[in-house]
Tab-separated table of C-alpha atoms in Angstrom:
chain	number	residue	atom	x	y	z
D	28	MET	CA	4.474	21.561	-13.053
D	29	GLN	CA	8.035	21.249	-13.297
D	30	SER	CA	8.672	19.985	-9.705
D	31	ILE	CA	6.193	18.518	-6.992
D	32	GLU	CA	6.089	18.674	-3.419
D	33	SER	CA	6.667	15.524	-1.396
D	34	LEU	CA	6.400	14.512	2.463
D	35	VAL	CA	10.078	12.841	3.219
D	36	CYS	CA	10.772	11.088	6.119
D	37	VAL	CA	14.298	12.112	6.070
D	38	ALA	CA	15.462	10.445	8.908
D	39	PRO	CA	13.584	8.478	12.177
D	40	GLY	CA	11.366	11.190	13.633
D	41	GLU	CA	11.977	13.675	11.235
D	42	LEU	CA	9.862	14.797	8.431
D	43	ARG	CA	10.394	17.602	5.766
D	44	ILE	CA	8.449	18.952	2.579
D	45	GLU	CA	10.775	18.606	0.010
D	46	ARG	CA	10.497	19.841	-3.617
D	47	ARG	CA	11.271	16.818	-5.991
D	48	PRO	CA	11.082	16.725	-9.896
D	49	ARG	CA	8.110	15.744	-11.560
D	50	PRO	CA	8.077	12.396	-12.025
D	51	ARG	CA	8.584	11.105	-16.266
D	52	LEU	CA	6.877	7.740	-17.010
D	53	SER	CA	8.741	4.756	-18.359
D	54	PRO	CA	7.208	2.260	-20.517
D	55	GLY	CA	4.115	0.965	-18.673
D	56	GLU	CA	3.531	3.253	-16.239
D	57	VAL	CA	0.539	5.707	-15.559
D	58	LEU	CA	1.230	9.155	-13.794
D	59	VAL	CA	-1.240	9.476	-11.088
D	60	ARG	CA	-2.343	11.789	-8.176
D	61	PRO	CA	-2.666	10.411	-4.706
D	62	ARG	CA	-6.238	11.304	-3.339
D	63	ARG	CA	-6.492	9.590	-0.404
D	64	ILE	CA	-3.424	8.126	1.595
D	65	GLY	CA	-3.805	5.606	4.762
D	66	ILE	CA	-1.539	5.607	7.458
D	67	CYS	CA	-0.251	1.874	8.363
D	68	GLY	CA	1.341	0.420	11.102
D	69	THR	CA	4.669	0.027	8.530
D	70	ASP	CA	4.350	4.216	8.487
D	71	TYR	CA	4.699	4.309	11.879
D	72	HIS	CA	7.491	2.066	12.050
D	73	ILE	CA	9.258	3.922	9.473
D	74	PHE	CA	8.770	7.227	11.423
D	75	GLU	CA	9.767	5.776	14.450
D	76	GLY	CA	13.048	4.054	12.955
D	77	LYS	CA	11.926	0.468	13.473
D	78	HIS	CA	11.470	-0.902	10.249
D	79	PRO	CA	14.498	-3.257	9.097
D	80	PHE	CA	14.126	-2.911	5.183
D	81	LEU	CA	14.011	0.463	4.785
D	82	GLN	CA	16.856	3.085	3.688
D	83	TYR	CA	16.393	6.970	4.595
D	84	PRO	CA	15.452	9.412	3.281
D	85	ARG	CA	11.696	8.025	2.102
D	86	ILE	CA	8.443	8.862	0.779
D	87	MET	CA	5.910	6.871	2.519
D	88	GLY	CA	2.552	5.794	1.824
D	89	HIS	CA	1.256	2.459	0.167
D	90	GLU	CA	-2.793	2.253	0.867
D	91	LEU	CA	-3.494	4.476	-2.106
D	92	ALA	CA	-6.476	5.848	-4.078
D	93	VAL	CA	-5.168	7.631	-6.725
D	94	GLU	CA	-6.850	9.770	-10.058
D	95	VAL	CA	-5.111	9.151	-12.926
D	96	VAL	CA	-3.226	12.283	-14.539
D	97	ASP	CA	-1.412	10.740	-17.857
D	98	PRO	CA	-2.608	7.375	-18.806
D	99	GLY	CA	0.673	7.040	-20.894
D	100	ALA	CA	-0.162	4.069	-23.416
D	101	ALA	CA	-2.186	2.392	-20.480
D	102	LYS	CA	-6.027	1.667	-21.181
D	103	LEU	CA	-7.164	4.292	-18.580
D	104	ARG	CA	-8.351	7.670	-19.136
D	105	ALA	CA	-7.383	10.956	-17.245
D	106	GLY	CA	-9.488	11.250	-14.265
D	107	ASP	CA	-10.482	7.852	-13.523
D	108	ILE	CA	-10.175	6.659	-9.617
D	109	CYS	CA	-8.084	3.907	-9.326
D	110	VAL	CA	-6.524	1.329	-6.279
D	111	VAL	CA	-2.793	0.967	-6.370
D	112	ASN	CA	-1.379	-2.428	-5.518
D	113	PRO	CA	1.861	-1.534	-3.930
D	114	TYR	CA	3.474	-4.355	-4.147
D	115	LEU	CA	5.688	-4.079	-7.308
D	116	SER	CA	7.135	-7.555	-8.640
D	117	CYS	CA	10.015	-8.265	-11.521
D	118	GLY	CA	7.592	-10.777	-13.860
D	119	THR	CA	10.346	-12.494	-14.806
D	120	CYS	CA	11.593	-14.467	-11.906
D	121	ILE	CA	10.178	-18.136	-10.718
D	122	ALA	CA	7.907	-16.770	-8.198
D	123	CYS	CA	6.155	-14.329	-10.916
D	124	ARG	CA	6.446	-17.048	-13.783
D	125	LYS	CA	4.192	-19.423	-11.534
D	126	GLY	CA	1.899	-16.771	-10.646
D	127	LYS	CA	2.849	-15.815	-7.121
D	128	PRO	CA	3.986	-12.465	-7.476
D	129	ASN	CA	3.916	-11.634	-3.749
D	130	CYS	CA	7.081	-13.896	-3.310
D	131	CYS	CA	8.989	-12.304	-6.208
D	132	THR	CA	12.725	-12.725	-6.006
D	133	SER	CA	12.787	-8.980	-6.343
D	134	ILE	CA	9.772	-7.559	-4.487
D	135	SER	CA	9.405	-3.572	-3.809
D	136	VAL	CA	6.661	-2.417	-2.052
D	137	LEU	CA	5.724	1.551	-2.678
D	138	GLY	CA	6.584	3.579	0.184
D	139	VAL	CA	8.979	0.893	2.019
D	140	HIS	CA	11.616	-0.096	-0.514
D	141	GLN	CA	11.071	2.826	-2.787
D	142	ASP	CA	9.208	6.152	-2.440
D	143	GLY	CA	5.299	6.109	-2.273
D	144	GLY	CA	2.367	8.287	-2.263
D	145	MET	CA	2.884	11.103	0.189
D	146	GLN	CA	3.832	13.245	-2.629
D	147	GLU	CA	1.806	15.410	-5.236
D	148	LEU	CA	2.279	13.114	-8.181
D	149	ILE	CA	3.521	9.371	-8.822
D	150	ALA	CA	4.367	7.008	-11.321
D	151	VAL	CA	2.714	3.340	-10.982
D	152	PRO	CA	2.625	0.600	-13.485
D	153	GLU	CA	0.033	-0.006	-15.051
D	154	ALA	CA	-0.270	-3.321	-13.876
D	155	ASN	CA	-1.036	-2.360	-10.291
D	156	LEU	CA	-3.589	0.003	-10.888
D	157	VAL	CA	-7.072	-1.416	-10.156
D	158	SER	CA	-9.892	1.133	-11.934
D	159	ALA	CA	-12.585	1.013	-9.370
D	160	PRO	CA	-15.833	3.024	-10.742
D	161	GLY	CA	-17.775	1.531	-8.283
D	162	LEU	CA	-16.008	2.620	-5.005
D	163	SER	CA	-15.655	6.033	-3.375
D	164	ILE	CA	-11.976	7.531	-2.844
D	165	ASP	CA	-12.260	6.822	0.427
D	166	GLY	CA	-12.956	3.047	-0.254
D	167	CYS	CA	-10.516	2.572	-2.557
D	168	ALA	CA	-7.844	3.791	0.018
D	169	THR	CA	-9.029	0.899	2.432
D	170	VAL	CA	-8.576	-2.172	-0.247
D	171	GLU	CA	-5.079	-2.949	0.138
D	172	PHE	CA	-5.664	-3.643	3.788
D	173	LEU	CA	-8.486	-5.312	3.623
D	174	ALA	CA	-7.620	-7.790	0.856
D	175	ILE	CA	-4.894	-9.014	3.595
D	176	GLY	CA	-7.928	-9.676	5.508
D	177	ALA	CA	-9.825	-11.595	2.636
D	178	HIS	CA	-6.744	-13.306	1.627
D	179	ALA	CA	-5.932	-14.928	5.077
D	180	VAL	CA	-9.972	-15.889	5.092
D	181	ARG	CA	-9.495	-17.342	1.678
D	182	ARG	CA	-6.091	-19.324	2.561
D	183	GLY	CA	-7.519	-20.560	5.864
D	184	GLY	CA	-10.313	-22.197	3.990
D	185	VAL	CA	-13.244	-20.259	6.266
D	186	SER	CA	-16.707	-21.697	5.738
D	187	VAL	CA	-20.155	-22.371	6.629
D	188	ASN	CA	-20.216	-23.413	10.407
D	189	ASP	CA	-16.994	-22.936	11.097
D	190	ALA	CA	-15.947	-20.910	14.110
D	191	ALA	CA	-13.083	-18.477	13.560
D	192	LEU	CA	-10.854	-16.667	15.981
D	193	VAL	CA	-8.801	-13.249	15.013
D	194	ILE	CA	-6.079	-11.932	16.779
D	195	GLY	CA	-5.912	-8.351	16.696
D	196	ALA	CA	-8.696	-5.554	16.158
D	197	GLY	CA	-6.540	-3.169	14.212
D	198	PRO	CA	-7.871	-2.652	10.510
D	199	ILE	CA	-6.701	-5.912	9.352
D	200	GLY	CA	-7.916	-7.806	12.148
D	201	LEU	CA	-11.307	-6.289	11.609
D	202	GLY	CA	-11.436	-6.870	7.344
D	203	SER	CA	-10.592	-10.690	8.930
D	204	ALA	CA	-13.416	-10.755	10.949
D	205	LEU	CA	-15.983	-9.425	8.477
D	206	PHE	CA	-14.420	-11.732	5.393
D	207	ALA	CA	-14.830	-14.804	7.952
D	208	LYS	CA	-18.659	-13.593	8.377
D	209	LEU	CA	-19.175	-13.193	4.865
D	210	ALA	CA	-17.417	-16.708	4.026
D	211	GLY	CA	-20.167	-18.025	6.430
D	212	ALA	CA	-18.621	-18.575	9.825
D	213	ALA	CA	-21.218	-19.448	12.111
D	214	LYS	CA	-19.034	-17.525	14.794
D	215	VAL	CA	-16.454	-15.146	14.824
D	216	ALA	CA	-14.305	-14.012	17.847
D	217	GLN	CA	-11.923	-11.080	18.233
D	218	ALA	CA	-9.243	-11.239	20.775
D	219	PRO	CA	-7.075	-7.825	21.031
D	220	ARG	CA	-3.227	-8.531	20.788
D	221	ARG	CA	-0.916	-8.235	23.233
D	222	LEU	CA	0.534	-5.094	23.820
D	223	HIS	CA	4.129	-5.302	22.830
D	224	ALA	CA	6.836	-4.357	25.692
D	225	GLU	CA	8.625	-0.981	25.212
D	226	ASN	CA	11.667	-2.882	23.866
D	227	ASP	CA	9.798	-5.059	21.433
């Protein structure tokens, strides 16, 4: 396969299937085939032309369950199913050196700052793949947004006998409520997020 099919958002409101060169592995990368792709609010914003940190054309897709095609030098095997951490950090800036790669000064998000998973194959750094033998392929595609809720609950210090209020009932809000309950919160309430005005 010398080229692959990709779904490209070429401009706001315009999607096109294009053939792109097959990815070549750089050192430390793994070639994977996306098996499931979640559609996020970010993807809607990109399609609508409302994302502030994006240049078109862009291949969207960051909530990914993937299958390893070519592990390169990684300790993975062809056929392994993995979750993708779509936040690519440099590993060398002050934030990365302090163990806070989410605050990387050069953070790059798959499907936003660089092309994402809405293509037949994609090269991903080994460090951003998590082997998930106990999860279904569908389950792997939910990890990214559920992890946001889990992180919020952990940072909020939710514990036994706490009451938690979650604003929003989308996937992240539902995940936050779930993890608050798992953390022992005595009461978890959810309120729908106010609908944005048309000009927001």
